[in-house]
Amino acid sequence: LSLGEAKNLPTYPGPNKMRDCYCTVNLDQEEVFRTKIVEKSLCPFYGEDFYCEIPRTFRHLSFYIFDRDVFRRDSIIGKVAIQKEDLQKYHNRDTWFQLQHVDADSEVQGKVHLELRLSEVITDTGVVCHKLATRVLECQGLPIVNGQCDPYATVTLAGPSRQVLHIQELPFYEAKKTKVKKKTNNPHFDEVFYFEVTRPSSYNKKSHFDIEDVDEVDKMEIRVDLWNASNLKFGDEFLGELRLPLKFLRQSSSYEAWYFLQPRDNGNKSLKPDDLGSLRLNVVYTEDHVFSSDYYSPLRDVLLKSADVEPVSASAAHILGEVCREKQEAAIPLVRLFLHYGRIVPFISAIANAEVKRTQDPNTIFRGNSLTSKCIDETMKLAGMHYLQVTLKPIIDEICQVHKPCEIDPVKLKDGENLENNRENLRQYVDRIFTVITKSGVSCPTVMCDIFFSLRESAAKRFQGDPDVRYTAVSSFIFLRFFAPAILSPNLFQLTPHHPDPQTSRTLTLISKTIQTLGSLSKSKSANFKESYMATFYDYFNEQKYADAVKNFLDLISSSGRRDHKSIEQPILLKEGFMIKRAQGRKRFGMKNFKKRWFRLTNHEFTYQKSKGDHPLCSIPIENILAVERLEEESFKMKNMFQVIQPERRVLYIQANNCVEAKDWIDILTKVSQCNKKRLTVYHPSAYLNGHWLCCKATADNTPGCTPCTGGLPANIQLDIDGDRETERIYSLFNLYMPKLEKMQGEKACGSKSVYDGPEEEEYSTFIIDDPKETYKTLKLIIEGVATLEQEHAQYKRDKFKKTKYGSQEHPIGDKSFQTYIRQQSEISAHSI
């Protein structure tokens, strides 16, 4: 997600009219991300990106704009809610969305499980009545209001003469109410309510329910409302409703199904949609159905052989780069796939070597947006994330917190600022960052060093007369495309949680420009700058010691066979943040209550303390983590909980802030502890409470687990990659660009290798085909592999359609996307018949 900016927000009613606003990202109503606060603005610019794997089903992706209030709760200005099935409409394009009003009726989520039974009863007087039994079984996924959910349901029969027949109007049509279920948004009610519907004596039993429309039963509806029992004086909060006409019971006297709760239509629609302003968003959403590994073997084998194909331009991976509209699109899944199977270095070496051979001028080496450049960028981003954290994060944090003035453009100086002081501040920052980078060679990840070694060798061999090319080939990546962008936009490299404020952003821009030039090793440095003030500033760094330090650093990170694993001695901070934990009961009579703590995970230990910077209250060495698993919600009636299992069955129960955070913590804790010798194979998915395990009912607290542990994550901390998923993504891309593959395979391209003429063929004229025969062979294998997978997907969809029941727990009634899906599938089935 890219959260751009909001505009034309309503003015604040106070004298200054401005607002301090932030934006949250929510799955349904669970907050998973929050931007920084932009102060005193009605058109706040956020410029923040957020990426996450979605760990559960959801119906809406929602964005809320809040106005910060120092004294009371922050107030909501408005929201944008995009239905899951509409995400594809806005895929990867900037869109302005109108903000909508937020009230209890627009905040409905969750589903309810109902059973209705209509039965005939003949009274003593011979009158035929109808008795309606409404059984409210359970609800799932109700919204949490003000941090709690104590739900109950009311069931009402609505009649034909009035909207709702309340107690005061007709006593026998009363609203009936379930018990309140405390602290759960998945309540089990299982309560039955009876309503009597008396028929006129002329009713003919034989006609059963097949009655004309005039019959009042047809006009009746049963209404189920869900409420949150509030302790506040404002009354209970509405959570959602369901209205069902009784006429559908004419076909069958008993009916049971799941339904999505719906909002009340209480006349709020008269508000103008444009009176709250708008929000600019760019959403990139992908959803792949991933089969088991064996389905992908043919396509995966063709892809993984890419490094060995001669020439490399005839390989499947290179062809993907040729047909994709953007090289980046191809680079992301390719890099992840090759990293997963340990083939990234030979693949990048092969495509880089081919690119170097085509390069005419050593000064333009690796300067284009080629497949090689994009693949190396992506590898550095994945493999080098922790390297960046260790090297740059401490000093970037300091720059963001201290706010030293560093503006050196005389035109932009603020009142009271001194140009010489600012230059000195900036020089100190550049010096410190330059030093930490050039001294960090020993921490550079091995996979990056191996790639740099092959780049250096290729460049030196191709341009033997240029002694500096072996350095520029490597510096064009490590400085230009790794360190400089990370300094410029630290939030994109997870060095800061948010986009820096304008002053800090300007400081980082000036540092980034200087570091980029220092690392480029070009002959005339000052001439690199368009701005004279930058050229003047750069004179500080025109000493030989800087060039020597860069060369020594580049030599170290691109030397062959550097395999020492010393860098593990320095603890690397992997993740930190506030969570809630349950006391482990170390003291015999201690309370096992829940407390908010600051958690820190390094590659050495997992600790928590009262607040950031305090002395740890508890430290768990990584080798003592025997398993990390989710905890069933029933244990403590709390969502997003997980457990860290230690020796002697000691368990630390932790609640994360939201489902995305919980998944992140579980993943990274599992990864760092994956290679522990004593890892468990089974665990208890629920807690040990009141003398027994809730899951298997075993009474001894040291009983071995009853469920197999989830495992199979790679031990490498940096990379959590699913090879099958990446192959599925590559299949989707090949499928999307099939017309291009077929044109490439056509005799024009691979047969005669002629250059296309005319505007319609322009897109295909740039294909690199060095060996038509080899390319044709690869294309044939790709097209066959894609066709096979396409058939498997079609068969899977047909099978799924046959097995799917509308009204089941997975597909409740009221899901518009599913109704559309059913319609499409029926058309497809009819068409195939």
mmCIF file of C-alpha atoms in Angstrom, residues 289-300 724 727-732 734-735 782-796:
data_model
loop_
_atom_site.group_PDB
_atom_site.id
_atom_site.type_symbol
_atom_site.label_atom_id
_atom_site.label_comp_id
_atom_site.label_asym_id
_atom_site.label_seq_id
_atom_site.Cartn_x
_atom_site.Cartn_y
_atom_site.Cartn_z
ATOM 1 C CA HIS A 289 -3.833 -20.258 -5.278
ATOM 2 C CA VAL A 290 -0.670 -22.287 -4.624
ATOM 3 C CA PHE A 291 -0.736 -26.024 -5.360
ATOM 4 C CA SER A 292 1.566 -28.555 -3.718
ATOM 5 C CA SER A 293 5.173 -28.738 -4.935
ATOM 6 C CA ASP A 294 4.867 -31.559 -7.476
ATOM 7 C CA TYR A 295 2.489 -29.523 -9.694
ATOM 8 C CA TYR A 296 5.269 -27.008 -10.339
ATOM 9 C CA SER A 297 8.121 -29.389 -11.146
ATOM 10 C CA PRO A 298 8.160 -28.948 -14.984
ATOM 11 C CA LEU A 299 8.044 -25.128 -14.917
ATOM 12 C CA ARG A 300 10.357 -24.852 -11.898
ATOM 13 C CA ASP A 724 6.055 -22.965 -4.791
ATOM 14 C CA THR A 727 6.693 -20.388 -9.099
ATOM 15 C CA GLU A 728 2.923 -19.816 -9.042
ATOM 16 C CA ARG A 729 3.574 -16.041 -9.342
ATOM 17 C CA ILE A 730 5.900 -16.647 -12.323
ATOM 18 C CA TYR A 731 3.255 -18.916 -13.908
ATOM 19 C CA SER A 732 0.699 -16.061 -13.496
ATOM 20 C CA PHE A 734 3.793 -16.008 -18.133
ATOM 21 C CA ASN A 735 0.045 -16.606 -18.445
ATOM 22 C CA ILE A 782 7.439 -22.700 -20.935
ATOM 23 C CA ILE A 783 4.211 -22.690 -22.972
ATOM 24 C CA GLU A 784 3.621 -26.403 -22.249
ATOM 25 C CA GLY A 785 4.265 -25.916 -18.508
ATOM 26 C CA VAL A 786 1.944 -22.898 -18.326
ATOM 27 C CA ALA A 787 -0.829 -24.715 -20.266
ATOM 28 C CA THR A 788 -0.662 -27.697 -17.867
ATOM 29 C CA LEU A 789 -0.916 -25.433 -14.809
ATOM 30 C CA GLU A 790 -3.762 -23.507 -16.413
ATOM 31 C CA GLN A 791 -5.712 -26.752 -16.814
ATOM 32 C CA GLU A 792 -5.047 -27.638 -13.169
ATOM 33 C CA HIS A 793 -6.360 -24.235 -12.039
ATOM 34 C CA ALA A 794 -9.499 -24.602 -14.174
ATOM 35 C CA GLN A 795 -10.142 -28.096 -12.760
ATOM 36 C CA TYR A 796 -9.573 -26.856 -9.200
#
